[in-house]
Each structure stands twice: as C-alpha cells, then as structure tokens.
Amino acid sequence: MSKPAYQQLCDHYQKLDHFNHLAAICGWDQATMMPSGGNQVRSEAMATLSLQIHELATAPLLAELFDKAQDESLDVEQHASLREMQRHWRQATVLPADLVKAKSLAGSKCEHAWREQRPNNDWEGFEKNWAEVVRLSQQEAQIRAEAAGLSPYDAMLELYEPGVTSSELDTLFSEVKQWLPPLIDQVIDKQASESLIQPTGRFPVAQQKALGLEVMETLQFDFSHGRLDESVHPFCGGVKSDVRLTTRYHDSDFVQSLMGIVHETGHARYEQGLPHHLSGLPVGEARSMGIHESQSLFFEMQLGRSEPFIAMLSKLANKHFVDTPAKVLTQDNFHKLYTRVKKDFIRVDADELTYPAHVILRYEIERDLMNGTLDHRDVPELWDSKMQQYLGLSTKGNFKNGCMQDIHWTDGAFGYFPSYTLGAMYAAQFMAAMKQQLDVEGLVAKGEMTPIFDWLSSNVWEKASLLSTGELVQQATGEKLNARYFQQHLRERYL
C-alpha cells in the first residue's frame, strides 16, 4: 500500500533538504577554506547540484500530491506544513526556465563587472549591464504578480517577507521619515561635546578570536552544532544542525569584528533553536528574512549595545588585550565607541540610528523600479535627491558611494532591503515585550542569560514558519508591528 500523499511530500522535502545541506556546506567551504585553484571545478559541481535541487523543487508529481494531501486528515501543524510546501513550490515553479537562466547569466555578468566598475566610479559601464538585470527582474515581477494577484513589487517582496505589502511598508516608513532626520541631528549635536578614545595599536587576531569565542559562549552558542571561521564577508551559513559563522579580523581594529560576531551569533542561535521535529521541512525553517534579521539585531543592538552587556565586553576585552591602555577599554569609552552616530554614504558601515535612512531610500527606489514608474537611468539622480533629504549628503557624480555601493541589485535581488529595518523594528518590539516579563538588564548584569533565550525560544525560534509573520509578532508581543517601539528604543539609548 502506498504512503499517504502528505507523507510522500515530507519524504520528498527531506530529500531536497539533504541536497540543500550539501550545497550550504560546499558554499561555506568555498568562502573560507578552499584553495583558489579549486574554484572552477567547485563552481561547476555546485552548478550541477543547483540543477538537481531545482528539479526536485519543481518536480511535476508535487502538484498531484498537493491535491491529494488537501483531502487527507491533517492536524494544525501538518496543515501549516502543507501551506509552506505549496508556497515554496509556487515560488519555484512560477517562472519559465529560460527566464531563470537568462536572469542568472545577466546577474553573474553584471556582478562580475561591478567589482571593477564600482572602484572606478564607472556608472556608464555598469548601467549597460544593469539595464538587462532590471528588464529581466521586471519580467519576473510581472509574472509573479499575475500568479499571486499582487503588485509587481509586492510579488518580489513576498520572496523575502511573506505576507508583507508595500502599502504597510509605506505607512511604517513614512512615520519613521517624520522623526528620524531630526533625531539624527539632535544626537550628533549631543555627541559633539563628548570625548572618545579610538583604539589604536595592534590587536592580534589570536586574541580577537579568543575574545569572540568567549562572547559566543556567553551567548550560549552550541559549539557541538557549529563553528566560527574567517571569510572576506562575514556571514552565517551551513544548516541548523551545523551552523557556520564567519567574521573578518583587522589587527588594527577589534571593534567591528567583535560586534560582527555578536550579530552573526544572533542569526546562528535562531537557526539552532528551530524545532528539531520539523527539520528538513519548509515549515521548520526561519519565518522570513525580517524575522531572521530581528534575531541578529536583537543580539547586536538590543542586547549587545546595552549598558550591562557593554560592561561585560569591557571586562573581557581587558582580559584579552593586556597591552592596550586601560582607558581605551573602560565601560564608558566602550559605550561611546558602540553608540557613535555619523552621517555617511555607506550603508554597511552605518550606525544603528542612520541605518534606516539608507534602507528606506533603497526601498522607495526599488519599489518604483519594479512597478515600472521609474526608469533605471534616473536612479543616480533620485538617489542623490533622497540622500540629501534623509541624511543631508550629496552623491552627485559619486556613483561608487551612491547607487553602485550594494551587491543586492547587481543580480536582481529586488525586495530584500526592507528586511533590515523590519528586523530592527521587530527586535525593539520583542525587547519591549520581554521587559514586561523579565528584568533583562539585571539578568545581563548578573550574567544570567538563560531566561532571555528561553523567551526568544518559546516566542520566536520554536515557532519556525508555523505562523504567518503577523501572527508570530502578535502572539509574542500582544500587537501587530508598531514602529513606536523602535523610536522609543532609539530615543532612550541616544538621548
């Protein structure tokens, strides 16, 4: 007797998960350990693996199994599981293969050339390649929109933030645009009179790594199911049973890599905390990019830059950097280092306060690009205008520090940027809800982190994708996403 359709689907997605597991570890190895001579053959092997994954994700038999499973007697969890399988399947099957291939080739060509064009400020050269990426992305957005009954941009947003719409984002972000620019100016004025000692000298990589590992232990990272390594660009990868974190070290500066480790540990703890009994199924995966980002930002911004956590970092830094003058590593100086606000061009280097301005600017541009109300050739001019409006800086003629600075758009990842600021908002709201139940600062000061992680586990990690994003936030905090908590957090910390 053949298995029930739902069980056959579970078997199929477990198999797909095994392939994704291998692809993730191969990708991590390529970024961290692989000798450069292995790149060509590895790329070919990973392309073959990607093809196998695509074939499994779009297998024709799935449509029939979904129909049959609908009629089977499923419990609430299994219904959620079936919903997530179908969502993944629809996203994988909606595009014609020739468009997927054309977009992949155009993206590779654009990104490869961008690596040289950006340092040379070569907008003209970039625009020639990018035109094709935008054109194909608009085609993709249109096809996804017609299939899902959404606007083109909302259909792209759905890939990263299921259930979130641009009308919700417009409301949230227009509110932030009212109070953020004057708050930035207020804080910069306040900090102008504060003295700050920048760390100088050598901070040996071995000592930085030892410090980072000790901080990860404090944050209860499970080293039997993960590890820390080095790569050019820090990331959190691998799979939840084997999470791979990376950072980069500079021996003249430990400040960035240390908080980078805290950030990536937040991503990793979420992955490690996903429910084991749902492993290998789409419903057992992270809810959205915004919720994933909320966990890294909860660790880095909500916990990591709080006064009791900074006090702990100061003690640990004094222990590991014995040759550094004590005045550099005081709690007060550490706090100033990690809460310094400065208007600047580069998003990835931006502080907590100016970062949302960078995200909102990109969101408004990519929304109009995908909806066809903005010509891609007009992006530099619009970028300059919004940069002046939100941060008082001009990027006229400065393409490399303006619209050419990010990698996301080179391969058509339109719809991703809002996740960063949504994550910061979710994190602030989770912390506000947690503080209703726990003395968070008191616990951190005593080094008792377990109740904090238990709250995150039961309210976020164990939920995986069983709920919609809105339901998850509502259940955890008692209300839907509210930007007021983010504003309150920033005002309390910086003023």
Short mmCIF file of C-alpha atoms in Angstrom, two decimals:
data_model
loop_
_atom_site.label_atom_id
_atom_site.label_comp_id
_atom_site.label_asym_id
_atom_site.label_seq_id
_atom_site.Cartn_x
_atom_site.Cartn_y
_atom_site.Cartn_z
CA MET A 1 0.00 0.00 0.00
CA SER A 2 1.41 3.40 -0.97
CA LYS A 3 2.06 6.04 1.69
CA PRO A 4 -0.42 8.91 2.23
CA ALA A 5 0.26 11.90 -0.04
CA TYR A 6 1.30 14.15 2.87
CA GLN A 7 3.93 11.58 3.97
CA GLN A 8 5.22 11.31 0.39
CA LEU A 9 5.58 15.11 0.34
CA CYS A 10 7.51 15.03 3.63
CA ASP A 11 9.87 12.37 2.20
CA HIS A 12 10.39 14.48 -0.93
CA TYR A 13 11.19 17.66 1.03
CA GLN A 14 13.54 15.76 3.37
CA LYS A 15 15.46 14.62 0.28
CA LEU A 16 15.51 18.19 -1.05
CA ASP A 17 16.79 19.36 2.33
CA HIS A 18 19.71 16.89 2.16
CA PHE A 19 20.79 18.40 -1.17
CA ASN A 20 20.44 21.92 0.25
CA HIS A 21 22.54 20.82 3.26
CA LEU A 22 25.39 19.75 0.95
CA ALA A 23 25.11 22.95 -1.12
CA ALA A 24 25.31 25.09 2.05
CA ILE A 25 28.45 23.34 3.36
CA CYS A 26 30.11 23.49 -0.10
CA GLY A 27 29.34 27.21 -0.24
CA TRP A 28 30.79 27.77 3.23
CA ASP A 29 33.96 25.84 2.29
CA GLN A 30 34.32 27.87 -0.92
CA ALA A 31 34.21 31.10 1.10
CA THR A 32 36.52 30.00 3.92
CA MET A 33 38.80 27.00 3.33
CA MET A 34 39.01 26.12 -0.36
CA PRO A 35 42.33 26.75 -2.16
CA SER A 36 41.84 29.25 -5.01
CA GLY A 37 42.81 26.61 -7.62
CA GLY A 38 39.69 24.63 -6.74
CA ASN A 39 37.27 27.42 -7.67
CA GLN A 40 36.48 26.44 -11.28
CA VAL A 41 35.72 22.78 -10.59
CA ARG A 42 33.83 23.63 -7.38
CA SER A 43 31.67 26.16 -9.24
CA GLU A 44 30.82 23.54 -11.86
CA ALA A 45 29.98 20.95 -9.19
CA MET A 46 27.76 23.45 -7.35
CA ALA A 47 26.01 24.40 -10.61
CA THR A 48 25.20 20.70 -11.18
CA LEU A 49 23.96 20.42 -7.58
CA SER A 50 21.80 23.55 -8.07
CA LEU A 51 20.21 21.95 -11.12
CA GLN A 52 19.36 18.82 -9.10
CA ILE A 53 17.85 20.98 -6.35
CA HIS A 54 15.78 22.95 -8.89
CA GLU A 55 14.48 19.73 -10.46
CA LEU A 56 13.45 18.37 -7.05
CA ALA A 57 11.81 21.68 -6.05
CA THR A 58 9.75 21.79 -9.27
CA ALA A 59 9.03 18.05 -9.69
CA PRO A 60 5.73 17.59 -11.63
CA LEU A 61 4.48 14.90 -9.20
CA LEU A 62 4.21 17.53 -6.40
CA ALA A 63 1.10 19.19 -7.89
CA GLU A 64 -0.81 15.89 -7.76
CA LEU A 65 0.43 15.12 -4.21
CA PHE A 66 -0.69 18.58 -3.00
CA ASP A 67 -4.21 17.95 -4.37
CA LYS A 68 -4.41 14.56 -2.64
CA ALA A 69 -2.95 15.81 0.65
CA GLN A 70 -5.64 18.53 0.86
CA ASP A 71 -8.24 15.77 1.28
CA GLU A 72 -6.33 13.87 3.96
CA SER A 73 -6.97 14.19 7.68
CA LEU A 74 -4.19 16.56 8.83
CA ASP A 75 -3.64 18.27 12.18
CA VAL A 76 -2.99 22.02 12.57
CA GLU A 77 0.79 21.62 12.33
CA GLN A 78 0.53 19.45 9.21
CA HIS A 79 -1.81 21.99 7.56
CA ALA A 80 0.79 24.71 8.21
CA SER A 81 3.45 22.39 6.81
CA LEU A 82 1.44 21.75 3.65
CA ARG A 83 0.85 25.52 3.23
CA GLU A 84 4.62 26.22 3.40
CA MET A 85 5.46 23.39 0.96
CA GLN A 86 2.97 24.84 -1.53
CA ARG A 87 4.34 28.37 -1.06
CA HIS A 88 7.89 27.18 -1.79
CA TRP A 89 6.66 25.13 -4.76
CA ARG A 90 4.70 28.06 -6.28
CA GLN A 91 7.74 30.33 -5.98
CA ALA A 92 9.96 27.71 -7.62
CA THR A 93 7.61 26.80 -10.48
CA VAL A 94 6.03 30.10 -11.49
CA LEU A 95 8.93 31.29 -13.71
CA PRO A 96 9.77 29.80 -17.12
CA ALA A 97 13.19 28.07 -17.14
CA ASP A 98 14.56 30.35 -19.88
CA LEU A 99 13.86 33.46 -17.75
CA VAL A 100 15.57 31.88 -14.69
CA LYS A 101 18.61 31.07 -16.82
CA ALA A 102 18.72 34.48 -18.54
CA LYS A 103 18.44 36.31 -15.22
CA SER A 104 21.19 34.17 -13.67
CA LEU A 105 23.55 34.87 -16.58
CA ALA A 106 22.76 38.61 -16.65
CA GLY A 107 23.26 38.80 -12.87
CA SER A 108 26.62 36.98 -12.99
CA LYS A 109 27.84 39.24 -15.80
CA CYS A 110 26.66 42.42 -14.04
CA GLU A 111 28.10 41.46 -10.64
CA HIS A 112 31.45 40.34 -12.07
CA ALA A 113 31.92 43.62 -13.96
CA TRP A 114 30.61 45.66 -10.97
CA ARG A 115 33.59 44.53 -8.87
CA GLU A 116 35.86 46.64 -11.12
CA GLN A 117 33.32 49.28 -12.19
CA ARG A 118 32.46 50.36 -8.65
CA PRO A 119 36.03 51.32 -7.57
CA ASN A 120 36.35 53.20 -10.90
CA ASN A 121 33.06 55.08 -10.35
CA ASP A 122 32.01 53.77 -13.78
CA TRP A 123 28.23 54.28 -13.85
CA GLU A 124 28.14 54.27 -17.65
CA GLY A 125 29.70 50.81 -17.88
CA PHE A 126 27.59 49.48 -15.02
CA GLU A 127 24.34 50.85 -16.46
CA LYS A 128 24.81 48.91 -19.73
CA ASN A 129 24.85 45.56 -17.84
CA TRP A 130 22.35 46.57 -15.17
CA ALA A 131 19.73 47.54 -17.78
CA GLU A 132 19.33 43.85 -18.65
CA VAL A 133 19.15 42.78 -14.98
CA VAL A 134 16.40 45.36 -14.34
CA ARG A 135 14.49 44.38 -17.50
CA LEU A 136 14.52 40.66 -16.60
CA SER A 137 13.66 41.40 -12.95
CA GLN A 138 10.66 43.46 -14.10
CA GLN A 139 9.56 40.50 -16.23
CA GLU A 140 9.93 38.22 -13.20
CA ALA A 141 7.98 40.66 -11.01
CA GLN A 142 5.17 40.82 -13.59
CA ILE A 143 4.86 37.02 -13.86
CA ARG A 144 4.91 36.58 -10.07
CA ALA A 145 2.38 39.44 -9.67
CA GLU A 146 -0.11 37.89 -12.10
CA ALA A 147 0.21 34.47 -10.40
CA ALA A 148 -0.23 35.87 -6.88
CA GLY A 149 -2.68 38.73 -7.54
CA LEU A 150 -0.23 41.32 -6.17
CA SER A 151 1.55 44.42 -7.47
CA PRO A 152 4.88 43.61 -9.18
CA TYR A 153 6.98 44.89 -6.26
CA ASP A 154 4.83 43.12 -3.65
CA ALA A 155 5.32 39.87 -5.57
CA MET A 156 9.12 40.30 -5.25
CA LEU A 157 8.79 41.31 -1.59
CA GLU A 158 6.89 38.04 -0.99
CA LEU A 159 10.14 36.10 -1.68
CA TYR A 160 11.74 37.61 1.43
CA GLU A 161 8.82 38.87 3.56
CA PRO A 162 5.77 36.62 3.02
CA GLY A 163 2.54 38.50 3.69
CA VAL A 164 4.12 41.97 3.96
CA THR A 165 2.91 44.57 1.43
CA SER A 166 4.37 47.86 0.20
CA SER A 167 1.31 49.72 1.48
CA GLU A 168 2.19 48.52 5.02
CA LEU A 169 5.82 49.50 4.47
CA ASP A 170 4.80 52.92 3.13
CA THR A 171 2.84 53.55 6.34
CA LEU A 172 5.63 52.31 8.63
CA PHE A 173 8.43 54.10 6.80
CA SER A 174 6.59 57.41 6.30
CA GLU A 175 6.21 57.54 10.07
CA VAL A 176 9.95 56.88 10.55
CA LYS A 177 10.82 59.60 8.00
CA GLN A 178 8.97 62.15 10.15
CA TRP A 179 11.04 61.65 13.30
CA LEU A 180 14.33 60.11 12.15
CA PRO A 181 16.17 63.04 10.43
CA PRO A 182 15.63 65.49 13.36
CA LEU A 183 16.59 62.77 15.87
CA ILE A 184 19.85 62.10 14.00
CA ASP A 185 20.70 65.83 14.12
CA GLN A 186 19.87 66.04 17.85
CA VAL A 187 22.11 63.08 18.69
CA ILE A 188 25.03 64.31 16.58
CA ASP A 189 24.81 67.72 18.37
CA LYS A 190 24.75 65.96 21.76
CA GLN A 191 27.75 63.73 20.93
CA ALA A 192 29.83 66.61 19.55
CA SER A 193 30.88 67.59 23.09
CA GLU A 194 31.74 64.04 24.22
CA SER A 195 35.35 62.87 24.24
CA LEU A 196 36.07 59.46 22.75
CA ILE A 197 39.33 57.47 22.58
CA GLN A 198 39.69 55.41 19.39
CA PRO A 199 41.54 52.10 19.92
CA THR A 200 44.97 52.23 18.27
CA GLY A 201 47.88 49.80 18.04
CA ARG A 202 47.85 46.07 17.34
CA PHE A 203 45.12 43.68 18.37
CA PRO A 204 46.49 40.24 17.41
CA VAL A 205 43.98 38.07 15.56
CA ALA A 206 44.50 35.15 18.01
CA GLN A 207 43.44 37.39 20.91
CA GLN A 208 40.46 38.78 18.96
CA LYS A 209 39.33 35.25 18.12
CA ALA A 210 39.66 34.11 21.77
CA LEU A 211 37.59 37.13 22.86
CA GLY A 212 34.94 36.40 20.20
CA LEU A 213 34.67 32.74 21.22
CA GLU A 214 34.23 33.70 24.87
CA VAL A 215 31.44 36.12 23.93
CA MET A 216 29.78 33.37 21.83
CA GLU A 217 29.92 31.06 24.87
CA THR A 218 28.24 33.77 26.97
CA LEU A 219 25.54 33.96 24.28
CA GLN A 220 25.16 30.15 24.63
CA PHE A 221 26.13 29.27 21.06
CA ASP A 222 26.21 25.46 20.75
CA PHE A 223 29.73 24.57 19.53
CA SER A 224 28.76 20.91 19.09
CA HIS A 225 26.48 22.12 16.26
CA GLY A 226 28.53 24.93 14.72
CA ARG A 227 31.84 26.77 14.45
CA LEU A 228 33.46 30.17 13.84
CA ASP A 229 35.79 30.82 10.89
CA GLU A 230 37.12 33.71 8.77
CA SER A 231 35.91 34.95 5.38
CA VAL A 232 36.14 38.13 3.29
CA HIS A 233 32.49 38.98 4.03
CA PRO A 234 31.05 37.85 7.42
CA PHE A 235 28.03 35.57 7.16
CA CYS A 236 26.04 32.88 8.95
CA GLY A 237 25.56 29.77 6.81
CA GLY A 238 25.52 26.00 6.95
CA VAL A 239 22.43 24.29 8.34
CA LYS A 240 20.71 24.36 11.73
CA SER A 241 22.43 21.16 12.91
CA ASP A 242 25.80 22.53 11.74
CA VAL A 243 25.79 26.34 11.72
CA ARG A 244 28.82 28.03 10.16
CA LEU A 245 29.61 31.58 11.31
CA THR A 246 32.32 33.73 9.82
CA THR A 247 33.87 37.08 10.62
CA ARG A 248 36.86 39.07 9.39
CA TYR A 249 39.63 40.46 11.58
CA HIS A 250 41.84 43.55 11.19
CA ASP A 251 44.77 43.62 13.59
CA SER A 252 44.45 47.41 13.89
CA ASP A 253 40.77 47.28 14.95
CA PHE A 254 38.77 44.82 17.05
CA VAL A 255 35.59 46.92 17.39
CA GLN A 256 33.88 45.86 14.14
CA SER A 257 34.72 42.15 14.23
CA LEU A 258 33.61 41.77 17.85
CA MET A 259 30.13 43.20 17.26
CA GLY A 260 30.01 41.34 13.93
CA ILE A 261 30.41 38.09 15.87
CA VAL A 262 27.58 39.09 18.25
CA HIS A 263 25.38 39.85 15.19
CA GLU A 264 26.09 36.55 13.42
CA THR A 265 25.62 34.64 16.70
CA GLY A 266 22.05 36.01 16.79
CA HIS A 267 21.40 34.51 13.34
CA ALA A 268 23.03 31.25 14.49
CA ARG A 269 21.06 30.92 17.75
CA TYR A 270 17.82 31.30 15.76
CA GLU A 271 18.90 28.52 13.39
CA GLN A 272 20.00 26.29 16.29
CA GLY A 273 16.71 27.00 18.08
CA LEU A 274 14.38 25.97 15.22
CA PRO A 275 12.26 22.92 16.16
CA HIS A 276 14.06 19.60 15.55
CA HIS A 277 10.87 17.62 14.87
CA LEU A 278 10.22 19.86 11.82
CA SER A 279 13.77 19.57 10.49
CA GLY A 280 14.00 19.19 6.72
CA LEU A 281 10.53 20.64 6.08
CA PRO A 282 9.80 24.18 4.80
CA VAL A 283 7.59 24.81 7.88
CA GLY A 284 10.63 24.15 10.10
CA GLU A 285 12.62 26.99 8.50
CA ALA A 286 13.00 30.62 9.57
CA ARG A 287 9.81 32.65 9.12
CA SER A 288 11.22 35.47 6.96
CA MET A 289 14.37 37.49 6.32
CA GLY A 290 12.99 40.24 8.60
CA ILE A 291 12.45 37.82 11.49
CA HIS A 292 15.93 36.36 10.88
CA GLU A 293 17.38 39.87 10.94
CA SER A 294 15.39 40.63 14.11
CA GLN A 295 17.34 37.92 15.92
CA SER A 296 20.79 39.13 14.82
CA LEU A 297 19.78 42.71 15.67
CA PHE A 298 18.29 41.63 19.00
CA PHE A 299 21.71 40.19 19.87
CA GLU A 300 23.78 43.03 18.38
CA MET A 301 21.66 46.12 19.07
CA GLN A 302 19.17 45.32 21.83
CA LEU A 303 21.47 43.14 23.97
CA GLY A 304 24.95 43.83 22.59
CA ARG A 305 24.92 47.61 22.93
CA SER A 306 23.02 47.71 26.23
CA GLU A 307 24.98 49.11 29.18
CA PRO A 308 25.29 45.84 31.17
CA PHE A 309 26.45 43.93 28.08
CA ILE A 310 28.96 46.69 27.22
CA ALA A 311 30.24 46.43 30.83
CA MET A 312 30.81 42.70 30.32
CA LEU A 313 32.57 43.29 26.95
CA SER A 314 34.82 45.87 28.60
CA LYS A 315 35.90 43.34 31.27
CA LEU A 316 36.54 40.61 28.69
CA ALA A 317 38.50 42.99 26.40
CA ASN A 318 40.74 43.99 29.32
CA LYS A 319 41.41 40.30 29.94
CA HIS A 320 42.34 39.54 26.31
CA PHE A 321 44.10 42.79 25.25
CA VAL A 322 46.57 43.13 28.14
CA ASP A 323 48.87 45.53 26.22
CA THR A 324 46.10 48.04 25.42
CA PRO A 325 45.85 51.14 27.67
CA ALA A 326 43.07 50.57 30.21
CA LYS A 327 41.40 53.93 29.42
CA VAL A 328 40.59 52.70 25.89
CA LEU A 329 38.78 49.65 27.26
CA THR A 330 36.73 51.32 30.00
CA GLN A 331 32.99 50.72 30.03
CA ASP A 332 32.35 54.41 29.34
CA ASN A 333 34.65 54.50 26.31
CA PHE A 334 33.28 51.21 25.00
CA HIS A 335 29.76 52.57 25.25
CA LYS A 336 30.74 55.67 23.26
CA LEU A 337 32.53 53.56 20.63
CA TYR A 338 29.46 51.39 20.08
CA THR A 339 26.88 54.19 20.05
CA ARG A 340 28.66 56.79 17.87
CA VAL A 341 26.39 58.41 15.27
CA LYS A 342 27.68 59.85 12.00
CA LYS A 343 26.04 60.69 8.68
CA ASP A 344 27.85 58.78 5.96
CA PHE A 345 27.40 57.42 2.45
CA ILE A 346 27.95 53.70 3.06
CA ARG A 347 25.06 51.57 4.33
CA VAL A 348 27.12 48.62 5.61
CA ASP A 349 29.21 50.96 7.82
CA ALA A 350 26.21 52.93 9.10
CA ASP A 351 25.36 53.13 12.81
CA GLU A 352 22.07 51.97 14.32
CA LEU A 353 20.46 55.42 14.09
CA THR A 354 21.27 56.38 10.48
CA TYR A 355 20.87 52.84 9.05
CA PRO A 356 17.07 53.02 8.50
CA ALA A 357 17.53 56.11 6.28
CA HIS A 358 19.77 54.05 3.96
CA VAL A 359 17.18 51.25 3.82
CA ILE A 360 14.14 53.48 3.21
CA LEU A 361 15.93 55.25 0.35
CA ARG A 362 16.67 51.90 -1.36
CA TYR A 363 13.18 50.56 -0.69
CA GLU A 364 11.49 53.56 -2.35
CA ILE A 365 13.73 53.28 -5.41
CA GLU A 366 13.40 49.51 -5.92
CA ARG A 367 9.62 49.65 -5.36
CA ASP A 368 9.22 52.19 -8.18
CA LEU A 369 11.68 50.33 -10.44
CA MET A 370 9.78 47.04 -10.16
CA ASN A 371 6.38 48.74 -10.52
CA GLY A 372 7.65 50.39 -13.72
CA THR A 373 7.19 54.00 -12.58
CA LEU A 374 10.95 54.75 -12.54
CA ASP A 375 13.47 54.37 -15.36
CA HIS A 376 16.71 52.72 -14.17
CA ARG A 377 18.75 55.51 -15.84
CA ASP A 378 17.18 58.02 -13.44
CA VAL A 379 18.33 56.16 -10.30
CA PRO A 380 21.55 58.19 -9.65
CA GLU A 381 19.67 61.49 -9.69
CA LEU A 382 16.85 60.20 -7.46
CA TRP A 383 19.42 58.61 -5.09
CA ASP A 384 21.19 61.97 -4.70
CA SER A 385 17.90 63.77 -4.04
CA LYS A 386 16.79 61.25 -1.35
CA MET A 387 20.26 61.16 0.24
CA GLN A 388 20.13 64.95 0.63
CA GLN A 389 16.60 64.75 2.02
CA TYR A 390 17.25 61.96 4.57
CA LEU A 391 20.91 62.46 5.54
CA GLY A 392 21.89 65.88 4.20
CA LEU A 393 24.60 64.38 1.94
CA SER A 394 25.02 64.69 -1.83
CA THR A 395 26.11 61.81 -4.08
CA LYS A 396 26.05 63.83 -7.31
CA GLY A 397 28.60 62.17 -9.60
CA ASN A 398 29.69 59.90 -6.71
CA PHE A 399 28.23 56.64 -8.03
CA LYS A 400 30.54 54.24 -6.14
CA ASN A 401 29.37 55.62 -2.78
CA GLY A 402 25.85 56.13 -4.10
CA CYS A 403 23.68 53.80 -6.14
CA MET A 404 26.55 51.43 -7.06
CA GLN A 405 27.60 50.54 -3.49
CA ASP A 406 25.43 47.45 -2.82
CA ILE A 407 25.67 43.98 -4.32
CA HIS A 408 21.90 43.22 -3.98
CA TRP A 409 20.75 44.89 -7.19
CA THR A 410 23.54 43.53 -9.42
CA ASP A 411 21.79 40.13 -9.60
CA GLY A 412 18.22 41.42 -9.27
CA ALA A 413 17.54 40.75 -5.56
CA PHE A 414 14.80 43.41 -5.51
CA GLY A 415 12.59 43.25 -2.40
CA TYR A 416 15.32 42.34 0.09
CA PHE A 417 16.25 45.74 1.56
CA PRO A 418 13.16 46.30 3.77
CA SER A 419 14.11 43.18 5.80
CA TYR A 420 16.94 45.09 7.51
CA THR A 421 14.74 47.80 9.03
CA LEU A 422 11.80 45.47 9.62
CA GLY A 423 14.27 43.34 11.60
CA ALA A 424 15.32 46.33 13.74
CA MET A 425 11.65 47.15 14.43
CA TYR A 426 10.74 43.56 15.34
CA ALA A 427 13.79 43.37 17.63
CA ALA A 428 12.78 46.54 19.51
CA GLN A 429 9.21 45.29 19.90
CA PHE A 430 10.37 41.85 21.13
CA MET A 431 12.61 43.53 23.71
CA ALA A 432 9.78 45.80 24.92
CA ALA A 433 7.52 42.74 25.34
CA MET A 434 10.29 40.77 27.06
CA LYS A 435 10.87 43.60 29.55
CA GLN A 436 7.22 43.32 30.62
CA GLN A 437 8.08 39.86 31.94
CA LEU A 438 11.82 39.91 32.75
CA ASP A 439 14.38 42.24 34.34
CA VAL A 440 16.54 41.99 31.22
CA GLU A 441 19.25 44.45 32.30
CA GLY A 442 19.51 42.86 35.75
CA LEU A 443 19.87 39.39 34.21
CA VAL A 444 22.60 40.54 31.79
CA ALA A 445 24.45 42.32 34.62
CA LYS A 446 24.49 39.04 36.59
CA GLY A 447 25.47 37.02 33.51
CA GLU A 448 22.21 35.05 33.71
CA MET A 449 21.21 34.93 30.05
CA THR A 450 19.10 31.74 30.06
CA PRO A 451 15.68 33.38 30.79
CA ILE A 452 16.28 35.81 27.87
CA PHE A 453 17.00 32.98 25.45
CA ASP A 454 14.10 30.90 26.83
CA TRP A 455 11.74 33.80 25.98
CA LEU A 456 13.14 34.06 22.43
CA SER A 457 12.94 30.29 22.06
CA SER A 458 9.30 29.95 23.06
CA ASN A 459 8.10 33.12 21.27
CA VAL A 460 10.20 33.10 18.08
CA TRP A 461 12.59 30.19 17.49
CA GLU A 462 10.24 27.27 18.18
CA LYS A 463 7.53 28.89 16.05
CA ALA A 464 9.64 28.49 12.86
CA SER A 465 7.16 29.01 9.95
CA LEU A 466 4.10 27.55 11.70
CA LEU A 467 2.55 31.05 11.91
CA SER A 468 2.46 33.97 9.49
CA THR A 469 4.86 36.80 10.38
CA GLY A 470 1.97 38.95 11.59
CA GLU A 471 0.61 36.14 13.80
CA LEU A 472 4.06 35.47 15.26
CA VAL A 473 4.57 39.13 16.22
CA GLN A 474 1.00 39.43 17.56
CA GLN A 475 1.38 36.30 19.74
CA ALA A 476 4.82 37.29 21.04
CA THR A 477 4.09 40.96 21.81
CA GLY A 478 0.29 41.30 22.02
CA GLU A 479 0.04 43.61 18.99
CA LYS A 480 1.00 43.87 15.32
CA LEU A 481 4.27 45.53 14.26
CA ASN A 482 4.41 49.04 15.72
CA ALA A 483 7.28 51.41 14.81
CA ARG A 484 6.76 53.30 18.08
CA TYR A 485 8.89 50.74 19.98
CA PHE A 486 11.81 51.31 17.63
CA GLN A 487 11.54 55.10 18.04
CA GLN A 488 11.32 54.74 21.83
CA HIS A 489 14.38 52.48 21.90
CA LEU A 490 16.48 54.91 19.84
CA ARG A 491 15.43 57.95 21.91
CA GLU A 492 16.22 56.19 25.20
CA ARG A 493 19.62 54.95 24.04
CA TYR A 494 20.86 58.06 22.25
CA LEU A 495 19.23 60.96 24.13
#
